[in-house]
Coordinates of C-alpha atoms (C1' of nucleotides) and ligand atoms in Angstrom, one line a residue:
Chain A
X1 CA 18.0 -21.3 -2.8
X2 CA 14.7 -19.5 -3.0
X3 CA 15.6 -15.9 -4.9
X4 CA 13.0 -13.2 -4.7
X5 CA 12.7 -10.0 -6.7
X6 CA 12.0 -6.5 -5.5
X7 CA 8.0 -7.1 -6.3
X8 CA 8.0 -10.6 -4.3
X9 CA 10.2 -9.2 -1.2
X10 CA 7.2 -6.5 -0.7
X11 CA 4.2 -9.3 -1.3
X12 CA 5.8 -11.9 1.4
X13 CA 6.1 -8.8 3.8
X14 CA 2.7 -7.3 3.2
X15 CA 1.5 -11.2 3.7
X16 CA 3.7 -11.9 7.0
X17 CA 1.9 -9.1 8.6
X18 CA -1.6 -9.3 7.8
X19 CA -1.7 -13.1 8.6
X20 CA 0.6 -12.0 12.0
X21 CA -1.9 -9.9 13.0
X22 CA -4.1 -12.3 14.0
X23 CA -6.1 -14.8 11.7
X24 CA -3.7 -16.9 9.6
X25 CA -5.2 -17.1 6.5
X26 CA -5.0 -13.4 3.9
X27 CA -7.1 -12.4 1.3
X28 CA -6.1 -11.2 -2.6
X29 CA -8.5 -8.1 -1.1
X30 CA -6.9 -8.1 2.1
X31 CA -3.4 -8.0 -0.4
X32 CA -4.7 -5.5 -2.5
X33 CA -6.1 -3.0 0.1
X34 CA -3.0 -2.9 2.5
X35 CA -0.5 -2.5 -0.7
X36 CA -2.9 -0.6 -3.0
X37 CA -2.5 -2.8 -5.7
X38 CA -5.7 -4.1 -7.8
X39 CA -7.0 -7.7 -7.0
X40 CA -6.2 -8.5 -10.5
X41 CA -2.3 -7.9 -9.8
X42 CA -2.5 -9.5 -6.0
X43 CA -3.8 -12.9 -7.9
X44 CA -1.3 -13.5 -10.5
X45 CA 1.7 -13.0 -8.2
X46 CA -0.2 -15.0 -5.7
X47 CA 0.3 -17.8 -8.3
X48 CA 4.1 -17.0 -8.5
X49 CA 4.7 -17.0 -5.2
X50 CA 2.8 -20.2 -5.1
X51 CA 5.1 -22.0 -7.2
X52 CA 8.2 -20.2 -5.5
X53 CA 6.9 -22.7 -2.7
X54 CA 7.2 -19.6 -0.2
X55 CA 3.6 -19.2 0.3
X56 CA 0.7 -22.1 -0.2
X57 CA -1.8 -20.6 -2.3
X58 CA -5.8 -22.2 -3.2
X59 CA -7.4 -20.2 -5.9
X60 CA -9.9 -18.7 -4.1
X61 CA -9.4 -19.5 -0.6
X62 CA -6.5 -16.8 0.5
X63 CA -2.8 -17.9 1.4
X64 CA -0.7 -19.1 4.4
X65 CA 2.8 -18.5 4.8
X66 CA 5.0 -21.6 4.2
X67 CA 7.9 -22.2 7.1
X68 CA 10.5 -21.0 4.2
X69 CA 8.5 -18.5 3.4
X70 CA 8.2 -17.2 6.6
X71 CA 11.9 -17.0 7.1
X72 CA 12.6 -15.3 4.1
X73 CA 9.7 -12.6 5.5
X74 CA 11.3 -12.4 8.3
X75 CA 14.7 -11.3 6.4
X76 CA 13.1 -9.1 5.0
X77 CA 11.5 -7.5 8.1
X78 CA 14.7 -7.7 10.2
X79 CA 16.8 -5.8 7.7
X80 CA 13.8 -2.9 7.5
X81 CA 13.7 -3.0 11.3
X82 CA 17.6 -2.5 11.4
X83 CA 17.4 0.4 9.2
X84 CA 14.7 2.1 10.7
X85 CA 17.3 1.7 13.9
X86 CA 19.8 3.1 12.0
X87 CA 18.0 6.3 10.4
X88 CA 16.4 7.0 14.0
X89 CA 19.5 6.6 16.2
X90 CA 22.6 7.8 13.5
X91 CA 20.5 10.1 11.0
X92 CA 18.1 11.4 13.8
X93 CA 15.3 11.1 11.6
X94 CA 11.9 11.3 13.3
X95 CA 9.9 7.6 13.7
X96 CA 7.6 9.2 11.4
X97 CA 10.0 9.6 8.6
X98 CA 12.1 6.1 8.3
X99 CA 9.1 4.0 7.0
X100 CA 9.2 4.8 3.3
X101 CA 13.0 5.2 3.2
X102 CA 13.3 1.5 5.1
X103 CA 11.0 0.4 2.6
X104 CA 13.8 0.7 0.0
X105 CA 16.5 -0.3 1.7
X106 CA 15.2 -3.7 3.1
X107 CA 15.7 -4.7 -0.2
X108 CA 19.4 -4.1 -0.7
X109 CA 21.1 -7.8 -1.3
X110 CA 23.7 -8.3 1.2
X111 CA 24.1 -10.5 4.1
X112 CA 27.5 -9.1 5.3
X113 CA 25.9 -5.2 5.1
X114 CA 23.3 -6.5 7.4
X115 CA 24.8 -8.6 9.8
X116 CA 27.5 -5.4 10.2
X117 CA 24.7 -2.7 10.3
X118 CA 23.0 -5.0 13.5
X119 CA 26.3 -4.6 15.2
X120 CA 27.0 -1.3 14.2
X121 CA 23.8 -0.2 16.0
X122 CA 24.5 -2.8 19.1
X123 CA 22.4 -5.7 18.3
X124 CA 18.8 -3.6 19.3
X125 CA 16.0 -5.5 20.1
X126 CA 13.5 -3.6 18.7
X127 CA 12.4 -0.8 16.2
X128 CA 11.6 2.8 16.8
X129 CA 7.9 1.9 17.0
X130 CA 8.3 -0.9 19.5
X131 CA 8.5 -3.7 16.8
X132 CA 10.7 -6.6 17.3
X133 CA 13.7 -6.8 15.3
X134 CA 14.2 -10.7 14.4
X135 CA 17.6 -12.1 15.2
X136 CA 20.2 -13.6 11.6
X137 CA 18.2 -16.8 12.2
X138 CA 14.7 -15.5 11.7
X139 CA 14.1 -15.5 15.8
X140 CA 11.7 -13.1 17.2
X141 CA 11.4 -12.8 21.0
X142 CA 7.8 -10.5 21.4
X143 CA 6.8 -9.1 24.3
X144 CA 3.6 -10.0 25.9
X145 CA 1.8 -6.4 25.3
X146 CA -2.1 -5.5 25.3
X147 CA -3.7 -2.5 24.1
X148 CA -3.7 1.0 26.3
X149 CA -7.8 0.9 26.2
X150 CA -7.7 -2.6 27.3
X151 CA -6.2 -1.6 30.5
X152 CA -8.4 -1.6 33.1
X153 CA -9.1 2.0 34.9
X154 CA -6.1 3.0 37.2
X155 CA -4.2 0.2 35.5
X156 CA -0.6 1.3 34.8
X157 CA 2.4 0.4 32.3
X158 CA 4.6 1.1 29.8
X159 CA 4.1 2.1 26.4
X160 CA 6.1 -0.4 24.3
X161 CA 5.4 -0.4 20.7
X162 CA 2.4 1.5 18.4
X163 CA 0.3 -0.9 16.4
X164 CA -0.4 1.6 13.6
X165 CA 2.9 2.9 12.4
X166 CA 1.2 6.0 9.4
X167 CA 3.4 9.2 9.9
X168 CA 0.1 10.8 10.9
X169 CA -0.7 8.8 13.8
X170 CA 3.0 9.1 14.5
X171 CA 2.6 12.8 14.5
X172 CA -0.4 13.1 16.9
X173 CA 1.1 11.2 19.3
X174 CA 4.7 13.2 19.4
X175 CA 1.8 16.4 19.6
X176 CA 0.3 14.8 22.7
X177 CA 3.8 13.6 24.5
X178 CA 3.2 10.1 24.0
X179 CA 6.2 8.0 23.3
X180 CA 7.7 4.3 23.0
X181 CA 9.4 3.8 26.7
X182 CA 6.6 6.4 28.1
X183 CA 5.4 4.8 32.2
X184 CA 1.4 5.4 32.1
X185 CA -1.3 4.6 34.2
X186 CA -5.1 5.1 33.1
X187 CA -7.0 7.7 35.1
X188 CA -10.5 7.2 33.5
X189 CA -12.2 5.6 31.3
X190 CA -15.2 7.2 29.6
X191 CA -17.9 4.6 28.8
X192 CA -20.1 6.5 26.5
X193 CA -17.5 6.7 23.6
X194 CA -14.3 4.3 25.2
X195 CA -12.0 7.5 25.6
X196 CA -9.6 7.6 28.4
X197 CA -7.6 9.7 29.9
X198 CA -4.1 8.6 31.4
X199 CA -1.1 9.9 33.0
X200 CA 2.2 10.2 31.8
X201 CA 5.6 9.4 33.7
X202 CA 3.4 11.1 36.7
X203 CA 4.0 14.2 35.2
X204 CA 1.0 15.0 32.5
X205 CA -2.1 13.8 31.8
X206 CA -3.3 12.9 28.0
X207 CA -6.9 12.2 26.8
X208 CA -7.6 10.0 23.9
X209 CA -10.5 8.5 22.0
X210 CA -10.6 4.9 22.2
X211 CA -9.1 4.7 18.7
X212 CA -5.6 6.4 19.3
X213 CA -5.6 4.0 22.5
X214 CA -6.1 0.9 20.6
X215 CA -3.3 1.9 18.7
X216 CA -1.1 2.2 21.7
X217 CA 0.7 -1.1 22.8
X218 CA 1.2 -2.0 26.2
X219 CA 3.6 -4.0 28.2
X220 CA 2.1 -4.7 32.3
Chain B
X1 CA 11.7 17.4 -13.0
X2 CA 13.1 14.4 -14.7
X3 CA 12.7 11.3 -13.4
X4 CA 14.9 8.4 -13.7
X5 CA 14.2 4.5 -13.4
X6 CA 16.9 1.9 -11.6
X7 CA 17.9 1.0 -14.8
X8 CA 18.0 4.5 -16.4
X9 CA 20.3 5.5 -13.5
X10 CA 22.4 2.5 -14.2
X11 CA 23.3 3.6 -17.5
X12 CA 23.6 7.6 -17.1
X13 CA 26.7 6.7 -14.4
X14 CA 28.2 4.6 -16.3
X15 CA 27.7 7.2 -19.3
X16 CA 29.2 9.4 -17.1
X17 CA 32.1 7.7 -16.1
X18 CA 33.0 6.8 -19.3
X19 CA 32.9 10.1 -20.7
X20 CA 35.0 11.4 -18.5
X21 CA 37.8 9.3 -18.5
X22 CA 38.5 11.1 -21.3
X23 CA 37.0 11.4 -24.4
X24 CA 33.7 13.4 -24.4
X25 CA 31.9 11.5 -26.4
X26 CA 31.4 7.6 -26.1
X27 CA 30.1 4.4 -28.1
X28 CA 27.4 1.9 -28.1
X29 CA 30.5 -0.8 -27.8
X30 CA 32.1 1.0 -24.7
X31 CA 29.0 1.3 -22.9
X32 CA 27.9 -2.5 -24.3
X33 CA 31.2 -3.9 -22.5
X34 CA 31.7 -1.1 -19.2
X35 CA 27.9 -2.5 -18.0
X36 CA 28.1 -5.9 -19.5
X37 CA 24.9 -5.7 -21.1
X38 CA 24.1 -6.5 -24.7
X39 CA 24.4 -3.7 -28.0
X40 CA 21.1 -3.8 -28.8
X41 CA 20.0 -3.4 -25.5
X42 CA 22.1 -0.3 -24.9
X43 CA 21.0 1.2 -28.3
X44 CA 17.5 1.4 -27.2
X45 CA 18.1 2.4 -23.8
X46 CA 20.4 5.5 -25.1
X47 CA 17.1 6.2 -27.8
X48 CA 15.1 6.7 -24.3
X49 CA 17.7 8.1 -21.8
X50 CA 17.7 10.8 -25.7
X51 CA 14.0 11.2 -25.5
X52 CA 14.3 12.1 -21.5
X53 CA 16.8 15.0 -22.6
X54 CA 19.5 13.4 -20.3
X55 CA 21.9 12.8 -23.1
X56 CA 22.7 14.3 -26.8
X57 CA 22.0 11.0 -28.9
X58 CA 23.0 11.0 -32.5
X59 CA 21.9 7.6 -33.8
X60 CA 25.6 5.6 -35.0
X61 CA 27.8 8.3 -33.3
X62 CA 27.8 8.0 -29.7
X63 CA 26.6 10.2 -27.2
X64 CA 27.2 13.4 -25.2
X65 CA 25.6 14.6 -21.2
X66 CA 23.7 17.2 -21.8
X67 CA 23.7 19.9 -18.6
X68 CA 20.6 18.2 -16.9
X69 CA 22.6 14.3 -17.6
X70 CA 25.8 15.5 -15.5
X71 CA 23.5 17.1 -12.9
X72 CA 21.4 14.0 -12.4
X73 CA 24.6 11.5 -12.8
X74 CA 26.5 13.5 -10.7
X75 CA 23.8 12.8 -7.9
X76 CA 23.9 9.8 -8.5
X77 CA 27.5 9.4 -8.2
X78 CA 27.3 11.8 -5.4
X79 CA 25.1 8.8 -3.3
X80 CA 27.3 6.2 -4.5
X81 CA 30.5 7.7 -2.7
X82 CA 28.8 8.6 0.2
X83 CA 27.2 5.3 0.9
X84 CA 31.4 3.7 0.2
X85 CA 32.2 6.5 3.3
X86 CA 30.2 4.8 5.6
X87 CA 30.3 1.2 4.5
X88 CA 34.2 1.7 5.2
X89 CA 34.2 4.4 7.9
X90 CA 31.4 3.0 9.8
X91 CA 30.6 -0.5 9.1
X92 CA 34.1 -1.4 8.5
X93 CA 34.0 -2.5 5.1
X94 CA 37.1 -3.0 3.4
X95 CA 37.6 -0.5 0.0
X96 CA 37.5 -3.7 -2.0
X97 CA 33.8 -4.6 -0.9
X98 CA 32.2 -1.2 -1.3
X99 CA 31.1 -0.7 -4.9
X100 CA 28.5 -3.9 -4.9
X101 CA 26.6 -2.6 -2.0
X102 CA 27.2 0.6 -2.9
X103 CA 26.1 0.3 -6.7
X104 CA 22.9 -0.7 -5.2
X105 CA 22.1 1.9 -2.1
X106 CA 22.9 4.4 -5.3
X107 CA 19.3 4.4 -6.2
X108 CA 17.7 5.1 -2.9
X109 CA 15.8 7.8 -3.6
X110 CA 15.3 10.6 -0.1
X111 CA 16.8 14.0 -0.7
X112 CA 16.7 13.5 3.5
X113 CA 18.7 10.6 3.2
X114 CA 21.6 11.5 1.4
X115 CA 21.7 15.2 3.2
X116 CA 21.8 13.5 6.8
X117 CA 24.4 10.8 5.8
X118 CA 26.6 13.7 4.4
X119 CA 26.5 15.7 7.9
X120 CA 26.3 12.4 10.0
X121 CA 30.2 11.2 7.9
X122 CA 31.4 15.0 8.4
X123 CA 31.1 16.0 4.9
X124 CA 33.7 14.3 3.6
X125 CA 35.3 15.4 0.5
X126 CA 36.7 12.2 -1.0
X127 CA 35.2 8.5 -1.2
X128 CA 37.7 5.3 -0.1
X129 CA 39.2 4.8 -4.0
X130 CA 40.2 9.0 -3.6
X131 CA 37.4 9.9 -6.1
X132 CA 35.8 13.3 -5.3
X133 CA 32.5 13.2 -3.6
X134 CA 30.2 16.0 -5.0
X135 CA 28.3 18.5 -3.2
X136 CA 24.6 18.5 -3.3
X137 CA 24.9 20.8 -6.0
X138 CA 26.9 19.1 -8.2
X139 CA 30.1 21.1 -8.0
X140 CA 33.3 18.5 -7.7
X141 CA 36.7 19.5 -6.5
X142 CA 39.3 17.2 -8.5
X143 CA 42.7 17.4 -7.0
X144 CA 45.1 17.3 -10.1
X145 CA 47.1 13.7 -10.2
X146 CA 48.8 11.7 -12.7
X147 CA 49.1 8.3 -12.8
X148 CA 52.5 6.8 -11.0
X149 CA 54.1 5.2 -14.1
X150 CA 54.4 8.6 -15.5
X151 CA 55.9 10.5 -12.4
X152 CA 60.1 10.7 -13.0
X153 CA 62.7 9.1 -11.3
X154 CA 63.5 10.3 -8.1
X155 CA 60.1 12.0 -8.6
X156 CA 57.9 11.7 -5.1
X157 CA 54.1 12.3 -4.5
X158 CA 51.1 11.4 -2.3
X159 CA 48.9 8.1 -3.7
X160 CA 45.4 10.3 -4.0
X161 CA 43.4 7.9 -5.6
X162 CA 43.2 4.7 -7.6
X163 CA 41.8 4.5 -11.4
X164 CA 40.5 0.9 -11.2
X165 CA 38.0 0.1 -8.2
X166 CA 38.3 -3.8 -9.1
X167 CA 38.3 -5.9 -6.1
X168 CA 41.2 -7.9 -7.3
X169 CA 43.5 -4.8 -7.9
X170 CA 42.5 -3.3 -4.8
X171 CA 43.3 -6.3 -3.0
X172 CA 46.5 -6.4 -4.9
X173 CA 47.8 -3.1 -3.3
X174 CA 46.4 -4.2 0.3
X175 CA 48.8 -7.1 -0.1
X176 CA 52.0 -5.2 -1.2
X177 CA 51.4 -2.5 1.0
X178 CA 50.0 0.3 -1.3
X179 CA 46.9 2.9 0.3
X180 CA 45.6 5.9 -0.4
X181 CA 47.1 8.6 1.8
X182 CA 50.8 6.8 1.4
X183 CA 53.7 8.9 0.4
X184 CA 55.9 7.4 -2.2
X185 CA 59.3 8.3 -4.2
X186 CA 60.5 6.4 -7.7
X187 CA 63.4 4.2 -6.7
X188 CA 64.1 3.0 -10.1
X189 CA 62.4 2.7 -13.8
X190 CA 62.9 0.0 -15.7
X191 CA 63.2 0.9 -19.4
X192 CA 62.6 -2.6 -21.0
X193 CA 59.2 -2.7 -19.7
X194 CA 58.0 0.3 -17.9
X195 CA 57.7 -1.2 -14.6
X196 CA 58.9 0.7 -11.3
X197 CA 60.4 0.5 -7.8
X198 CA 58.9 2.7 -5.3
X199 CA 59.6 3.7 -1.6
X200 CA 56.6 4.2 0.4
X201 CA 56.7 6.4 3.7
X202 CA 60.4 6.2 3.6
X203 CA 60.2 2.6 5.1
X204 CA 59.0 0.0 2.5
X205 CA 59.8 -0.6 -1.3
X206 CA 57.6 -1.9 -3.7
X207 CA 58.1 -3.4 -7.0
X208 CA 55.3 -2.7 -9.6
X209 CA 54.1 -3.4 -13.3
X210 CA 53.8 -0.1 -15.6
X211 CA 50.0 -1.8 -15.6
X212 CA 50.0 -1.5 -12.2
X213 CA 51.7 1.7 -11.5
X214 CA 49.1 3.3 -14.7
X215 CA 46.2 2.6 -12.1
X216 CA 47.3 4.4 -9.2
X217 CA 46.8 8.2 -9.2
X218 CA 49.9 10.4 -7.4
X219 CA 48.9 14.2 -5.9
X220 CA 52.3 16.1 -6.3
Chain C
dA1 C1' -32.7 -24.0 -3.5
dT2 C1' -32.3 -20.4 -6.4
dT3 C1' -30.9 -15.8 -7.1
dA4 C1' -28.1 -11.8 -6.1
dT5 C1' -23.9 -9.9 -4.5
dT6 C1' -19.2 -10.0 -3.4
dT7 C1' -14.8 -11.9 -4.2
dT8 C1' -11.4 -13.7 -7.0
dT9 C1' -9.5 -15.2 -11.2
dT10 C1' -8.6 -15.0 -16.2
dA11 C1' -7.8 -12.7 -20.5
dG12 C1' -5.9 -9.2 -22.8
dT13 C1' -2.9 -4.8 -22.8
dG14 C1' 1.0 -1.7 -21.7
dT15 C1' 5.6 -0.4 -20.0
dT16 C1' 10.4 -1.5 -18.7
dG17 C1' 14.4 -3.7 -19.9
dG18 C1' 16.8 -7.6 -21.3
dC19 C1' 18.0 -11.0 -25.4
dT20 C1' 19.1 -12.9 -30.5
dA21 C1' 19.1 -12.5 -35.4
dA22 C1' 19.0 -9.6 -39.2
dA23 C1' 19.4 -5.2 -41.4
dA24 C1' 21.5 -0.8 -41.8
dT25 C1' 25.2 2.3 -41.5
dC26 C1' 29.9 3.7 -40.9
dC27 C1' 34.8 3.2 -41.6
dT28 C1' 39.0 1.5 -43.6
dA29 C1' 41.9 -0.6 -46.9
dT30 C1' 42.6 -1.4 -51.3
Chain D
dA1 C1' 35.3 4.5 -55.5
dT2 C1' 34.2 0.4 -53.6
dA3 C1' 34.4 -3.9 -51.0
dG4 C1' 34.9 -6.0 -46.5
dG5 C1' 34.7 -5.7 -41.8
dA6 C1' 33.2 -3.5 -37.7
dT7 C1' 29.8 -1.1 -35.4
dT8 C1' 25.2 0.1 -34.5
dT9 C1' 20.4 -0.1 -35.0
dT10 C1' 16.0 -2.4 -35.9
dA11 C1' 12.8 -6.2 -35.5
dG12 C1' 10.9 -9.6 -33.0
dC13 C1' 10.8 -12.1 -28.7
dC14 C1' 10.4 -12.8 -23.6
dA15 C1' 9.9 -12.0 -18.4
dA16 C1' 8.3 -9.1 -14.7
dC17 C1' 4.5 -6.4 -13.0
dA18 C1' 1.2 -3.2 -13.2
dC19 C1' -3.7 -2.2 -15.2
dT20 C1' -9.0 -2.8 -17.0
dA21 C1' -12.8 -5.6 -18.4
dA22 C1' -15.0 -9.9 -18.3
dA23 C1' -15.7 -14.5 -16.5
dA24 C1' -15.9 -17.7 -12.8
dA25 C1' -16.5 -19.1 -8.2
dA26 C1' -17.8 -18.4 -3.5
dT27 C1' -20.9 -16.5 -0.3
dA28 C1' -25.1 -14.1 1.3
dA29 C1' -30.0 -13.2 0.8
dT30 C1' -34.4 -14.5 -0.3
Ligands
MN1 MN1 9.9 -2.5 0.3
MN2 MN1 8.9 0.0 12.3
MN3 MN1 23.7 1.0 -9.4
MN4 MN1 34.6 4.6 -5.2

DNA sequence: ATTATTTTTTAGTGTTGGCTAAAATCCTAT
DNA sequence: ATAGGATTTTAGCCAACACTAAAAAATAAT
C-alpha cells in the first residue's frame, strides 16, 4: 500500500488537475507556477513520486499520472470536494471561503471520517463550484458542459460549475448574480472584444467580458 | 503573534495535559512516554517550544506554561473537543473513535472554522469523555468531580466524565453498561482490594476494579 | 548546423523533527 | 561526602521539503 505524506498528497493533486485540464502530459514549470513552488523543488519530488510508482516521470519530458496514481488523486480530491460540501451546506461558509480550509482537511487520514462525512451530507454529487465529487471507488460521472462564451447568441442553459475557483472571481460573480444552478440564455455577443451579455433565470440581465464567460461552465 | 508548527502543537497539549493532571511542573521522562517519542527528542523540542516563550524551561528540571502556552494549548484543546462533538453528535462516531481523528483536525488552522462549528453543535459546553470545552477565550468551566473509587458507601453521584480516553477502557464501560450522563449509588466496597459495586439509574449493577472505578469522574 | 534561449535538473544549504550513543547533571543511598 | 543509578542533555546522524546557484539538456532562432 502506496503511503503519501502531506507534501506528496498536494503534488499528485496539483498534477491530476493540470494534466485533466486538457493535455496529459505537465511540466516541473507548469508544477511550479500553479503551486508556487521553485522548479528546483517541483524536480526532486518529481523523482520521489517517480519511484512511489504513482506518477511516471522522464527527466526532462514532464509526467503522466499512473492508474494508481490517479486513484489515490482522486482520494484526495473527493475528500476536499466533501468538505467544501460540508463547510458550504453545514458552516454556511461562502464558496469563496472553503478552498484554503479544504485544502487542510483533505489530508486528514481516515477512511471511516470520509465515507460518514459523504453520508452525512447525502451522498452530493458535486461541489459548491460545480466540480464533481468522485464516488469511495475513485468514480467520477462529469457532466458534458461547454463554456458560457462558447454558446452561440440566444443560446440558453444552465450554469453548472466555474472553471476558475480564486475567491476573487468567486466574488465578482456573487456581485453580478451569477450562480451555480443559475438558467441563462445569451442575448448578445459583442465581436469586437468577445463580451456578452446574457440573461438570468428571465429575470436580469448580466454583461461580461469574454474572460469571466470563459470561466463560466455550461451544461445545454 | 506566536506561531506554532504541527509538531510544536503536538507537544504544548500534551504539556498541557500533563501539567494539569496535577503537578505543575513536568519531566522530560513524562512527556518522553505520554507522546511516545524519544528523550532526546523531547529535550530539544522543549529548548525551542522555551525559545518561542510558550513554556518556562529550566534545562534538567522540567517545565512550566507560561500565560501565552495555556492560551495557545487551550486553543488547541479547545479544537480538539469540538471536532470529538461532531464526530459523535453528527457523524455518529462512537466516544472510543474520536481522539485519532480528532488529534489530527486539532491543527486546522481557520479562526472561521472553529467559530462556525461551535455555533453550528450549539455551543456545547462539554466534549464526549465529559472534559470541558473552552470558550474562544480560553476561560474553562470545570465541574468539581472525584473519581468513583473514592466516593463512600451508599454515596451516589452523576458519572461527569472519564480520566482515561483509551479506546479499550472506553469500550470496557460501553460493554458493562457505564456512560457519561448515568446516575450511580455504591452498593458495596470491598476492603481487600478496593474494588466496588455500583447501581446505575436504579436498574443495573455493576462490578468494578478500584483501577477501574479510579478512571471514572462522579459530579455529586 | 550552430548558437542562443528557455527549461529542467543537480549540487549544495537550511529548517523541522525524529533517532542513537555518549556525556553531563541530578538524586539517593550509603 | 561520595558512589551508583536514574534522568536529562548534547552531539552527530537522517529524512522530508523548501531554497539559490550552477550545470545540463531541450528547444528555438539564426
Ligand atoms: Mn492540501
Ligand atoms: Mn471546489
Ligand atoms: Mn494532534
Ligand atoms: Mn475528549
Amino acid at each position: 500500500m502506496i503511503k503519501l505524506t502531506y507534501a506528496e498528497e498536494n503534488y499528485l493533486k496539483a498534477i491530476y488537475e493540470l494534466t485533466e485540464a486538457g493535455k496529459k502530459s505537465t511540466s516541473t514549470n507548469d508544477i511550479s507556477a500553479w503551486m508556487k513552488i521553485k522548479p528546483a523543488s517541483v524536480s526532486d519530488m518529481l523523482r520521489k513520486l517517480g519511484e512511489k510508482t504513482v506518477i511516471d516521470y522522464r527527466k526532462y519530458y514532464g509526467v503522466h499520472m499512473t492508474e494508481e496514481g490517479k486513484k489515490l488523486a482522486l482520494r484526495i480530491i473527493r475528500k476536499h470536494r466533501l468538505w467544501e460540501v460540508f463547510l458550504v451546506e453545514k458552516l454556511k461558509f461562502s464558496w469563496d471561503e472553503v478552498a484554503e480550509v479544504a485544502d487542510e482537511l483533505e489530508h486528514v487520514q481516515s477512511p471511516t471520517l470520509i465515507q460518514r462525512l459523504d453520508e452525512y451530507l447525502g451522498f452530493p454529487k458535486f461541489d459548491p463550484h460545480g466540480d464533481p465529487i468522485p464516488d469511495e471507488f475513485g468514480d467520477v460521472r462529469s457532466r458534458p458542459r461547454i463554456a458560457l462564451n462558447e454558446i452561440e447568441l440566444n443560446g440558453s442553459g444552465q450554469i453548472v460549475a466555474v472553471k476558475d475557483s480564486s475567491a476573487a472571481f468567486l466574488r465578482y460573480l456573487d456581485k453580478v448574480g451569477a450562480y451555480i444552478g443559475a438558467r441563462i440564455k445569451v442575448l448578445e455577443k459583442v465581436e469586437f472584444d468577445g463580451s456578452i451579455e446574457i440573461l438570468v433565470d428571465n429575470k436580469k440581465t448580466i454583461f461580461m467580458s469574454k474572460d469571466v464567460a470563459g470561466n463560466i461552465l455550461v451544461m445545454q
